[in-house]
Coordinates of C-alpha atoms in Angstrom, one line a residue:
Chain Q
M1 CA -7.5 28.6 -6.5
S2 CA -7.5 28.5 -9.7
S3 CA -8.2 25.8 -11.6
E4 CA -4.9 25.7 -13.2
Q5 CA -3.3 26.5 -9.9
A6 CA -4.9 23.3 -8.7
V7 CA -3.1 21.1 -11.9
R8 CA 0.0 23.0 -11.0
G9 CA -0.1 21.9 -7.3
A10 CA -1.2 18.6 -8.3
I11 CA 1.6 18.3 -11.1
Q12 CA 4.2 18.2 -8.7
T13 CA 2.7 16.3 -5.5
H14 CA 2.1 13.6 -8.2
S15 CA 5.3 13.8 -10.6
K16 CA 6.7 10.6 -8.5
R17 CA 3.0 8.7 -9.5
V18 CA 3.0 9.6 -12.8
W19 CA 6.2 8.7 -14.3
R20 CA 6.0 5.8 -11.9
F21 CA 3.0 4.8 -13.7
G22 CA 4.8 5.6 -16.8
L23 CA 7.6 3.2 -15.6
A24 CA 4.3 0.4 -15.7
L25 CA 3.2 0.9 -18.8
S26 CA 6.3 1.8 -21.1
G27 CA 8.9 -0.5 -19.2
A28 CA 11.5 1.8 -19.4
S29 CA 12.5 4.8 -17.5
D30 CA 13.8 7.5 -20.0
I31 CA 10.2 7.0 -21.4
A32 CA 8.7 7.1 -18.7
D33 CA 10.4 11.0 -18.4
D34 CA 8.8 11.7 -21.5
L35 CA 5.1 10.5 -20.6
L36 CA 5.5 12.8 -17.3
Q37 CA 6.7 15.5 -19.1
A38 CA 4.2 14.9 -21.8
T39 CA 1.4 14.7 -19.2
A40 CA 1.6 17.8 -17.1
L41 CA 1.5 19.9 -20.6
R42 CA -1.6 18.5 -21.3
A43 CA -3.0 18.4 -17.6
L44 CA -2.2 21.9 -18.0
E45 CA -3.6 23.0 -21.7
K46 CA -6.9 21.2 -20.3
H47 CA -7.1 23.1 -16.9
H48 CA -9.9 24.3 -17.3
Q49 CA -12.1 21.2 -17.4
V50 CA -11.8 20.0 -14.3
T51 CA -14.4 20.8 -12.4
S52 CA -13.2 19.4 -8.9
Y53 CA -9.9 19.1 -7.2
E54 CA -10.8 16.2 -5.4
R55 CA -9.3 13.5 -7.2
L56 CA -6.8 15.0 -10.2
D57 CA -4.2 11.9 -9.3
S58 CA -6.3 9.7 -11.2
W59 CA -7.1 12.6 -13.7
L60 CA -3.3 12.7 -14.1
M61 CA -2.5 9.1 -14.3
T62 CA -5.9 8.7 -17.0
I63 CA -4.2 11.2 -19.2
C64 CA -0.8 9.5 -18.9
R65 CA -2.2 6.4 -20.2
S66 CA -3.9 8.2 -23.1
I67 CA -1.0 9.5 -24.4
W68 CA 0.8 6.3 -23.8
L69 CA -1.4 4.1 -25.9
N70 CA -2.4 6.8 -28.4
E71 CA 1.2 8.4 -29.3
I72 CA 3.8 6.5 -27.5
R73 CA 3.1 2.7 -27.4
A74 CA 3.6 2.1 -31.1
R75 CA 6.2 4.2 -32.0
S76 CA 7.9 2.1 -28.8
V77 CA 6.8 -1.4 -29.4
R78 CA 8.8 -0.5 -33.3
K79 CA 11.5 0.7 -31.4
A80 CA 12.5 -2.4 -28.8
Q81 CA 10.5 -4.8 -30.7
A82 CA 7.6 -5.5 -29.2
L83 CA 8.4 -4.1 -25.7
S84 CA 11.0 -6.9 -24.3
V85 CA 11.3 -5.0 -21.1
T86 CA 14.6 -4.5 -19.6
P87 CA 13.6 -3.8 -16.3
E88 CA 16.2 -1.1 -14.7
A89 CA 16.5 -2.5 -10.9
Q90 CA 19.1 0.3 -10.1
L91 CA 16.1 1.6 -9.8
V92 CA 15.6 0.5 -6.8
A93 CA 17.2 2.4 -3.5
P94 CA 20.3 1.3 -2.0
G95 CA 17.9 -0.5 1.4
P96 CA 20.3 -1.2 4.9
D97 CA 21.8 -4.4 3.8
S98 CA 23.0 -6.6 0.7
E99 CA 20.0 -9.1 1.1
T100 CA 17.6 -6.6 1.0
N101 CA 18.5 -5.3 -1.6
I102 CA 19.1 -8.5 -3.3
F103 CA 15.3 -8.9 -2.7
A104 CA 14.3 -5.5 -3.6
A105 CA 15.7 -6.2 -7.7
Q106 CA 13.8 -9.8 -7.3
V107 CA 10.7 -8.3 -6.5
F108 CA 11.5 -5.0 -9.2
T109 CA 12.6 -7.4 -11.5
Q110 CA 9.6 -9.7 -11.2
V111 CA 7.3 -6.7 -11.3
M112 CA 8.5 -5.0 -14.3
Q113 CA 8.2 -8.3 -16.2
L114 CA 4.9 -9.4 -15.8
P115 CA 3.0 -8.7 -19.3
E116 CA 1.8 -4.5 -19.4
A117 CA -2.2 -5.4 -18.6
Q118 CA -0.9 -6.7 -15.0
R119 CA 2.0 -4.3 -15.0
E120 CA -0.4 -1.3 -14.6
T121 CA -2.3 -2.9 -13.0
V122 CA 0.2 -4.0 -9.9
M123 CA 1.0 -0.6 -9.6
L124 CA -2.1 1.2 -9.4
V125 CA -3.6 -1.6 -6.9
F126 CA -0.4 -2.5 -4.9
V127 CA 1.7 0.8 -5.3
E128 CA -0.8 3.5 -5.2
G129 CA -3.1 2.3 -3.2
Y130 CA -6.2 2.8 -5.6
S131 CA -9.0 0.1 -4.5
Y132 CA -9.9 -2.4 -7.5
R133 CA -13.0 -0.2 -8.6
E134 CA -10.8 2.8 -8.8
A135 CA -8.8 0.7 -10.8
A136 CA -11.3 -0.6 -13.3
V137 CA -12.6 3.1 -13.7
L138 CA -9.0 4.2 -14.4
L139 CA -8.2 0.9 -16.6
D140 CA -11.6 0.9 -18.4
V141 CA -11.7 -2.8 -17.1
P142 CA -14.4 -4.8 -15.4
I143 CA -13.2 -4.8 -11.9
G144 CA -13.5 -9.0 -12.6
T145 CA -10.6 -7.9 -14.5
I146 CA -8.5 -6.3 -12.4
M147 CA -8.9 -9.1 -9.6
S148 CA -7.7 -11.8 -11.8
R149 CA -5.0 -9.7 -13.3
L150 CA -4.2 -9.5 -9.6
S151 CA -4.4 -13.1 -9.1
N152 CA -1.8 -13.9 -12.2
A153 CA 0.6 -11.2 -11.1
R154 CA 0.6 -12.5 -7.6
Q155 CA 1.6 -16.2 -8.2
K156 CA 4.6 -14.9 -10.9
L157 CA 5.7 -12.9 -7.4
K158 CA 4.7 -15.8 -5.0
T159 CA 7.8 -17.9 -6.2
V160 CA 10.6 -14.5 -5.3
M161 CA 8.4 -13.6 -2.1
Q162 CA 8.0 -17.6 -0.5
H163 CA 11.9 -17.5 -1.2
D164 CA 12.6 -14.3 0.2
A165 CA 10.6 -15.3 4.0
A166 CA 11.8 -18.6 4.1
D167 CA 15.3 -16.8 4.0
T168 CA 14.9 -13.8 6.3
V169 CA 13.4 -16.7 8.8
R170 CA 16.5 -18.4 9.2
R171 CA 18.7 -15.2 9.0
S172 CA 17.2 -14.6 11.9
G173 CA 18.1 -17.4 13.5
K174 CA 14.3 -19.2 14.1
Chain M
M1 CA -22.7 -14.4 0.7
K2 CA -19.7 -14.7 4.1
F3 CA -16.5 -15.1 3.6
S4 CA -13.9 -15.8 6.6
D5 CA -10.5 -14.6 6.4
E6 CA -9.2 -17.6 5.4
T7 CA -10.9 -18.2 2.7
L8 CA -10.3 -13.9 1.7
L9 CA -6.5 -15.4 1.9
A10 CA -6.1 -18.6 0.2
Y11 CA -7.7 -16.4 -2.4
L12 CA -4.8 -14.3 -2.5
E13 CA -2.7 -17.3 -2.4
G14 CA -4.3 -18.4 -5.3
S15 CA -5.1 -21.8 -3.6
L16 CA -8.5 -21.9 -3.7
D17 CA -10.7 -23.8 -7.0
E18 CA -11.4 -22.2 -9.9
A19 CA -16.1 -21.7 -8.7
E20 CA -14.4 -20.2 -5.3
A21 CA -12.0 -17.8 -6.3
R22 CA -15.2 -16.7 -9.3
A23 CA -17.5 -16.5 -5.8
V24 CA -15.1 -14.4 -4.1
E25 CA -14.3 -12.0 -7.0
N26 CA -18.0 -11.8 -7.8
A27 CA -18.7 -10.8 -4.5
V28 CA -16.3 -8.0 -3.7
A29 CA -17.9 -6.6 -7.4
D30 CA -20.9 -6.0 -5.0
D31 CA -19.1 -5.2 -1.5
S32 CA -16.8 -2.4 -1.0
A33 CA -16.2 -3.4 2.5
L34 CA -15.2 -6.9 1.1
E35 CA -13.5 -5.5 -1.4
S36 CA -11.6 -3.5 1.4
R37 CA -10.9 -6.5 3.7
L38 CA -9.6 -8.4 0.7
M39 CA -7.3 -5.6 -0.2
A40 CA -6.1 -5.4 3.8
L41 CA -5.5 -9.1 3.9
D42 CA -3.2 -8.8 0.1
P43 CA 0.9 -10.2 1.5
F44 CA 2.0 -9.3 -1.6
A45 CA 0.9 -5.1 -2.0
P46 CA 3.3 -4.0 1.0
V47 CA 6.5 -5.8 -0.1
V48 CA 5.6 -4.6 -4.1
Q49 CA 5.1 -1.2 -2.6
Q50 CA 8.2 -1.2 -0.3
V51 CA 10.5 -1.4 -3.1
F52 CA 8.8 0.7 -5.9
E53 CA 8.0 3.5 -3.5
A54 CA 11.5 4.8 -3.6
V55 CA 11.2 4.7 -6.8
P56 CA 12.6 7.2 -8.1
A57 CA 14.6 8.2 -5.7
E58 CA 14.5 11.9 -6.5
A59 CA 11.4 14.1 -8.1
P60 CA 11.6 13.9 -11.7
S61 CA 11.7 17.1 -13.1
I62 CA 9.4 18.6 -15.4
D63 CA 9.6 22.0 -17.5
L64 CA 6.2 23.6 -17.5
P65 CA 5.4 27.2 -19.0
A66 CA 6.0 30.0 -16.6
P67 CA 2.2 31.0 -15.1
N68 CA 0.8 33.9 -17.3
P69 CA 3.7 36.7 -16.2
P70 CA 2.4 40.5 -15.8
Q71 CA 1.8 42.3 -18.8
S72 CA 4.2 45.2 -18.3
G73 CA 6.7 46.6 -16.0
A74 CA 4.7 48.3 -13.9
G75 CA 5.3 48.6 -10.7
L76 CA 1.6 48.5 -8.9
L77 CA 2.0 45.1 -11.2
R78 CA 4.4 43.6 -10.0
L79 CA 2.9 44.4 -6.2
L80 CA -0.7 42.9 -7.4
A81 CA 1.8 39.8 -9.0
V82 CA 3.5 39.0 -5.6
A83 CA -0.2 40.0 -3.7
A84 CA -1.7 37.1 -5.9
S85 CA 1.9 35.1 -5.3
V86 CA 1.2 35.0 -1.6
A87 CA -2.7 34.7 -1.8
V88 CA -1.9 31.3 -3.5
I89 CA 0.6 30.0 -1.0
A90 CA -2.3 31.1 1.3
A91 CA -4.6 29.4 -0.3
S92 CA -2.3 26.1 -0.6
A93 CA -1.6 25.9 2.9
T94 CA -5.3 26.2 4.0
F95 CA -6.1 23.4 1.4
W96 CA -3.4 21.3 3.0
A97 CA -4.1 22.2 6.3
T98 CA -7.9 21.9 6.3
R99 CA -7.1 18.7 4.7
P100 CA -9.1 15.3 6.9
K101 CA -6.2 14.4 9.3
A102 CA -5.1 11.2 8.3
L103 CA -5.8 8.1 10.7
G104 CA -2.9 6.8 12.6
W105 CA -2.1 3.3 12.1
A106 CA -3.1 3.0 15.7
E107 CA -6.6 3.9 15.2
Q108 CA -6.8 1.9 11.8
A109 CA -5.8 -0.8 13.7
A110 CA -8.3 -0.1 16.5
I111 CA -11.0 0.1 13.7
Y112 CA -10.3 -2.9 12.1
Q113 CA -9.9 -4.6 15.2
S114 CA -13.5 -3.5 16.5
L115 CA -15.3 -5.7 13.9
Y116 CA -13.9 -8.8 15.4
S117 CA -16.7 -10.7 17.3
S118 CA -16.3 -13.7 19.6
D119 CA -18.2 -15.3 16.5
T120 CA -15.2 -14.0 14.3
I121 CA -12.2 -16.4 16.1
A122 CA -14.6 -19.3 16.7
E123 CA -14.0 -20.0 13.2
L124 CA -10.4 -19.4 14.1
D125 CA -8.9 -22.5 15.1
N126 CA -5.5 -23.5 12.8
P127 CA -3.2 -26.4 13.0
P128 CA 0.2 -26.1 14.7
Q129 CA 2.2 -25.9 11.1
R130 CA -0.7 -23.8 10.0
L131 CA 0.4 -21.1 12.9
D132 CA 4.1 -22.1 12.1
A133 CA 3.8 -20.7 8.6
Q134 CA 1.9 -17.4 9.6
F135 CA 4.8 -16.2 12.3
A136 CA 6.9 -17.5 9.9
L137 CA 5.9 -14.6 6.6
A138 CA 4.9 -12.2 10.0
E139 CA 8.1 -12.6 10.8
A140 CA 10.3 -12.4 7.5
Q141 CA 8.0 -9.5 7.1
L142 CA 8.8 -7.6 10.2
G143 CA 12.5 -8.6 10.2
R144 CA 12.4 -9.7 13.9
S145 CA 11.3 -11.8 16.2
L146 CA 7.3 -12.4 17.5
N147 CA 8.1 -14.0 20.9
R148 CA 5.8 -17.1 20.2
E149 CA 6.7 -19.0 23.0
V150 CA 6.0 -15.7 25.0
L151 CA 2.4 -15.6 23.5
E152 CA 1.7 -18.9 23.2
N153 CA 1.8 -18.5 27.4
L154 CA -0.2 -15.4 28.6
P155 CA -2.3 -16.0 31.2
G156 CA -5.9 -16.5 30.1
L157 CA -5.3 -16.0 26.4
D158 CA -5.9 -18.9 23.5
L159 CA -3.2 -17.4 20.5
K160 CA -5.9 -18.1 17.5
R161 CA -3.9 -16.4 14.7
A162 CA -1.2 -14.3 12.9
Q163 CA -1.6 -12.6 9.8
V164 CA 0.2 -9.7 8.5
L165 CA -1.5 -6.5 7.4
S166 CA 0.2 -3.1 6.1
F167 CA -0.5 0.1 7.2
K168 CA 1.3 2.7 3.9
G169 CA 3.2 0.3 2.8
K170 CA 4.4 -1.1 6.2
P171 CA 4.4 -4.7 7.5
L172 CA 1.3 -4.5 10.4
V173 CA 1.4 -7.8 11.7
Q174 CA -2.1 -8.6 14.0
I175 CA -1.9 -11.4 16.3
V176 CA -5.7 -12.2 17.6
F177 CA -6.3 -14.7 20.7
A178 CA -9.3 -15.3 22.3
D179 CA -9.9 -14.6 25.8
A180 CA -11.5 -17.4 28.5
Q181 CA -15.0 -15.7 27.5
G182 CA -14.2 -16.7 24.2
E183 CA -13.8 -12.8 23.0
P184 CA -11.4 -12.0 20.6
F185 CA -8.2 -9.9 22.3
A186 CA -5.2 -8.4 19.6
F187 CA -1.6 -7.7 19.5
C188 CA -0.3 -5.9 16.6
V189 CA 3.6 -4.9 15.9
I190 CA 4.0 -2.8 13.2
R191 CA 7.7 -1.8 11.3
Q192 CA 8.4 1.9 11.7
G193 CA 12.0 2.0 10.3
P194 CA 15.5 2.9 12.0
D195 CA 13.8 6.8 12.4
A196 CA 10.8 6.3 14.3
P197 CA 10.6 8.0 17.9
A198 CA 10.8 5.4 21.3
K199 CA 7.3 6.0 22.8
D200 CA 6.3 5.1 26.8
V201 CA 3.1 2.9 27.0
N202 CA -0.1 5.5 26.5
L203 CA -3.5 3.6 27.1
A204 CA -6.5 5.4 25.1
V205 CA -10.0 3.8 24.5
L206 CA -9.8 3.7 20.5
S207 CA -12.6 2.6 18.8
G208 CA -14.8 1.3 21.7
L209 CA -11.1 -0.9 22.9
A210 CA -9.5 -0.7 25.4
T211 CA -5.8 -0.6 24.1
A212 CA -2.1 0.6 25.0
T213 CA 0.4 1.2 22.2
W214 CA 4.2 1.9 22.7
A215 CA 6.9 2.5 20.7
R216 CA 11.4 1.1 20.8
D217 CA 14.2 0.9 18.2
G218 CA 11.7 1.3 15.3
Y219 CA 8.7 -0.8 16.3
G220 CA 5.6 -0.1 17.2
Y221 CA 3.3 -2.0 19.6
M222 CA -0.4 -1.8 20.5
L223 CA -2.8 -4.3 22.6
L224 CA -6.6 -4.2 22.2
G225 CA -8.9 -5.9 24.8
S226 CA -12.7 -6.9 23.6
D227 CA -14.0 -3.6 25.1
G228 CA -13.1 0.0 26.5
Q229 CA -13.1 -1.9 30.4
T230 CA -10.7 -4.5 29.3
D231 CA -8.5 -4.7 32.2
L232 CA -4.9 -4.5 30.1
S233 CA -2.7 -4.0 33.2
G234 CA -1.6 -8.0 33.1
E235 CA -1.2 -9.1 29.3
L236 CA 0.5 -5.4 29.2
S237 CA 4.0 -5.9 31.5
V238 CA 4.3 -9.6 30.2
L239 CA 4.7 -7.9 27.1
T240 CA 6.5 -4.6 27.5
D241 CA 9.5 -7.0 29.2
A242 CA 9.2 -9.1 25.9
F243 CA 9.3 -6.7 23.2
T244 CA 11.6 -4.0 24.5
G245 CA 13.3 -3.7 21.1

């Protein structure tokens, strides 16, 4: 398989992950669309730089973030007056019952309202399953910074989750 | 420095003081095994993952330039292009087929449980209100009762702790017991979703532990003994009756 084919394959395989990361970075689904498209084109241009097909996902994430920071962020911030994120909770897929939907929307909103640095870290570690040290390399910060961002995020997520845990137990009649 | 699961959970819940939290963070920076343990214990990750893994609902569309097309309409070139695309498909199929096989939840849980020793559980004495909180969290995550009264009355086993782990975004609850010799014994429940097939009891030795697994109505269950020879039949008959769905 040539590096171009490998990169094309990786773009298709990881399109949802890159889109989600774009959403975490920008806080807006239309910008996530643009980021994914730009990331895919940039990755194809750079396919000859790929030496290992092992972690093309983190390579794509790095490209996506660099496009965000260097090319799109300033423009979007100007447009949206300092990234006041409007969480698009309708992106959350409908669950089996309305309580589940309300809870999922609350978690989604809470995550999207985290500061950008916490949001991108939560997305990489909690959602995409990168280890702390992998996320540290990807975001170019020390591992301790990853852990403290996650600790701060957990404190903010705690309120909505504890409330829900109590709720579910009550519903199941315990 | 060694950290108990309780300390790690307290870190994740934000209830350690500043100095203790820094000690955990410093240790994780040098110890990737500790990092994996801490990540596996994080009760927040599976919840956030479950919400976001379905976003976006459909694969987003991407416009990519076509791969280098054949230069002329010559029949031979077209044939070569077809042959090349078949080769690509074959190469991709081989690439996927030869990836290392992903471990299932039961194998992963057995690996984790096999790291438990009598020393691990000797320190696990949770006061009743702590157990109450653990069961409340675990039952909320699973969306079902854990029949605590049945678990507390399993003959020869002393209930030590319930903790929420996660496997591929699905909540996985591990309930730890000490047997009469103080050796670790565990019962795990995973929420697999309504479409998961039911499975009859299967006995196997995984990671050196005797195990029994079965699945009913969207939940998977697993009983793990303290070594490869543990006789699980007594506990198994009680638990398969209690966890029918």
